[in-house]
């Protein structure tokens, strides 16, 4: 499972800010561009850094070179989640889990009423597919904040840092132009 590297890196930044603020009972004001530099230098200078593997490129940890793989993009989860659950025999467990009031993921696609024209934005990668996700303590909503944080320079930096993820998981490269961003 993968996530658009631009969105994933922004989410990591927002989650990191939240975690260090909680750990130190302070309100850090480190800009996104400063975070890019801190990440590149690997100098978190006393600031707690947890889950570095959540920030690093996915290709650094998975062994994609040694095996065949199918890319499951989080942005397209509405298209594959139910089939994934069924293929791996998890339907009963998921049903019990969700009936207990828990939610992992729910597609908001209605196959009986939906038309292709309803999903042009998602098909083109401009929007995510409609869904409802588990609400965890992890920072949410990064996909909707891309334009607030990215500049062409930061987009170029993140493209270079996560190049292998873009290539191996077939995400589109982006130059920082807001009108050209695509999730997939």
Coordinates of C-alpha atoms in Angstrom, one line a residue:
X1 CA 0.0 0.0 0.0
X2 CA 1.3 3.4 -0.9
X3 CA 0.3 7.0 -0.6
X4 CA 1.2 9.9 -2.8
X5 CA 4.7 11.0 -1.7
X6 CA 3.8 14.7 -1.6
X7 CA 0.8 14.1 0.6
X8 CA 2.6 11.5 2.7
X9 CA 5.5 13.9 3.4
X10 CA 3.2 16.8 4.3
X11 CA 1.3 14.5 6.6
X12 CA 4.5 13.4 8.2
X13 CA 5.5 17.1 8.8
X14 CA 2.1 17.9 10.4
X15 CA 2.2 14.8 12.5
X16 CA 5.8 15.5 13.6
X17 CA 4.8 19.0 14.6
X18 CA 1.9 17.7 16.7
X19 CA 4.1 15.1 18.4
X20 CA 6.9 17.4 19.3
X21 CA 4.4 20.0 20.7
X22 CA 2.8 17.3 22.8
X23 CA 6.1 15.9 24.0
X24 CA 7.6 19.3 25.0
X25 CA 4.2 21.0 25.9
X26 CA 5.2 23.7 23.5
X27 CA 4.0 25.0 20.2
X28 CA 6.8 24.7 17.7
X29 CA 6.8 27.0 14.7
X30 CA 9.0 25.2 12.2
X31 CA 8.0 25.9 8.7
X32 CA 7.5 23.2 6.1
X33 CA 10.6 24.3 4.2
X34 CA 12.6 24.1 7.4
X35 CA 11.3 20.6 8.0
X36 CA 12.5 19.6 4.5
X37 CA 16.0 20.9 5.4
X38 CA 15.9 19.1 8.9
X39 CA 14.8 15.9 7.2
X40 CA 17.5 16.1 4.5
X41 CA 20.2 16.8 7.1
X42 CA 18.8 14.1 9.4
X43 CA 19.4 16.7 12.2
X44 CA 16.4 16.8 14.4
X45 CA 18.7 18.4 17.1
X46 CA 17.1 17.1 20.3
X47 CA 13.6 17.2 18.9
X48 CA 11.9 13.9 19.3
X49 CA 11.7 11.9 16.1
X50 CA 9.6 8.9 16.1
X51 CA 8.7 6.7 13.3
X52 CA 11.4 7.9 10.9
X53 CA 10.2 5.0 8.6
X54 CA 6.9 6.9 8.3
X55 CA 8.8 9.8 6.9
X56 CA 11.4 8.0 4.8
X57 CA 10.6 6.8 1.2
X58 CA 8.6 3.5 1.2
X59 CA 11.1 2.0 -1.2
X60 CA 13.8 2.3 1.4
X61 CA 12.1 -0.4 3.5
X62 CA 10.1 -2.6 1.1
X63 CA 11.9 -5.1 -1.1
X64 CA 10.2 -4.2 -4.3
X65 CA 13.3 -5.2 -6.4
X66 CA 13.1 -8.9 -5.3
X67 CA 9.4 -9.6 -5.8
X68 CA 6.4 -9.0 -8.0
X69 CA 4.1 -6.6 -6.4
X70 CA 0.7 -4.9 -6.9
X71 CA 0.5 -1.3 -6.0
X72 CA -2.5 -0.4 -3.9
X73 CA -2.8 3.3 -3.7
X74 CA -4.5 4.8 -0.6
X75 CA -6.0 7.5 -2.9
X76 CA -7.8 4.7 -4.8
X77 CA -8.8 2.6 -1.8
X78 CA -12.5 2.9 -2.6
X79 CA -11.8 0.8 -5.7
X80 CA -9.9 -2.1 -4.1
X81 CA -10.6 -2.3 -0.3
X82 CA -13.6 -4.7 -0.5
X83 CA -11.9 -7.0 -3.0
X84 CA -8.7 -7.0 -0.8
X85 CA -10.8 -7.9 2.3
X86 CA -12.5 -10.7 0.4
X87 CA -9.4 -12.0 -1.2
X88 CA -7.6 -12.4 2.1
X89 CA -10.6 -13.9 3.9
X90 CA -11.1 -11.0 6.2
X91 CA -14.7 -10.3 5.5
X92 CA -16.1 -11.9 8.6
X93 CA -13.6 -10.2 10.9
X94 CA -14.1 -6.8 9.3
X95 CA -17.9 -7.2 9.6
X96 CA -17.6 -8.0 13.3
X97 CA -15.1 -5.2 13.8
X98 CA -17.3 -2.6 12.1
X99 CA -20.5 -3.9 13.8
X100 CA -18.8 -3.1 17.1
X101 CA -18.8 0.5 16.2
X102 CA -15.3 0.6 14.7
X103 CA -14.4 1.8 11.2
X104 CA -11.3 1.0 9.2
X105 CA -12.5 2.2 5.9
X106 CA -15.8 2.5 4.0
X107 CA -16.2 3.2 0.4
X108 CA -18.8 5.8 -0.4
X109 CA -19.2 4.5 -4.0
X110 CA -22.8 3.4 -4.7
X111 CA -22.5 1.1 -7.7
X112 CA -26.3 1.0 -8.2
X113 CA -26.6 4.8 -8.4
X114 CA -23.1 6.0 -9.5
X115 CA -22.2 7.1 -13.0
X116 CA -18.7 7.5 -14.4
X117 CA -19.5 11.2 -14.7
X118 CA -19.8 11.4 -10.9
X119 CA -16.1 10.5 -10.6
X120 CA -14.3 12.4 -13.3
X121 CA -12.1 14.3 -10.8
X122 CA -11.1 11.0 -9.1
X123 CA -10.5 9.3 -12.4
X124 CA -8.2 12.2 -13.5
X125 CA -6.4 12.1 -10.2
X126 CA -7.6 15.7 -9.3
X127 CA -9.6 14.4 -6.3
X128 CA -9.5 11.4 -4.0
X129 CA -12.2 8.7 -4.4
X130 CA -15.1 9.2 -2.0
X131 CA -14.7 7.3 1.2
X132 CA -14.8 7.5 5.0
X133 CA -11.7 6.5 6.9
X134 CA -10.8 5.6 10.5
X135 CA -10.3 8.7 12.5
X136 CA -7.1 8.2 14.5
X137 CA -4.9 10.5 16.5
X138 CA -2.7 10.8 13.4
X139 CA -3.0 14.1 11.6
X140 CA -5.7 14.0 8.9
X141 CA -6.5 16.1 5.9
X142 CA -3.1 16.6 4.4
X143 CA -4.4 15.9 0.9
X144 CA -6.6 19.0 1.1
X145 CA -3.7 21.2 2.3
X146 CA -1.1 20.5 -0.4
X147 CA -1.5 24.0 -2.0
X148 CA -1.1 25.7 1.4
X149 CA 2.4 24.2 2.0
X150 CA 4.0 23.4 -1.3
X151 CA 6.0 25.8 -3.4
X152 CA 7.7 24.9 -6.6
X153 CA 11.0 24.7 -4.7
X154 CA 9.7 22.4 -2.0
X155 CA 7.9 20.2 -4.6
X156 CA 11.3 19.9 -6.4
X157 CA 13.0 18.9 -3.1
X158 CA 10.4 16.3 -2.2
X159 CA 10.5 15.0 -5.8
X160 CA 14.2 14.4 -5.5
X161 CA 14.0 12.9 -2.0
X162 CA 11.2 10.5 -2.9
X163 CA 12.1 9.8 -6.5
X164 CA 12.2 6.0 -6.2
X165 CA 8.7 6.1 -4.7
X166 CA 7.4 8.1 -7.6
X167 CA 9.0 5.8 -10.1
X168 CA 8.2 2.4 -8.5
X169 CA 4.7 3.2 -7.4
X170 CA 3.9 5.2 -10.5
X171 CA 2.8 8.5 -8.9
X172 CA 2.9 11.6 -11.1
X173 CA 5.7 14.1 -10.6
X174 CA 4.7 17.6 -9.8
X175 CA 6.4 21.0 -10.3
X176 CA 4.5 22.8 -7.6
X177 CA 2.0 24.4 -9.9
X178 CA -1.3 24.2 -8.1
X179 CA -3.3 23.6 -11.3
X180 CA -1.2 20.6 -12.2
X181 CA -1.2 18.5 -9.0
X182 CA -2.6 14.9 -9.4
X183 CA -3.1 12.3 -6.6
X184 CA -2.5 9.4 -9.1

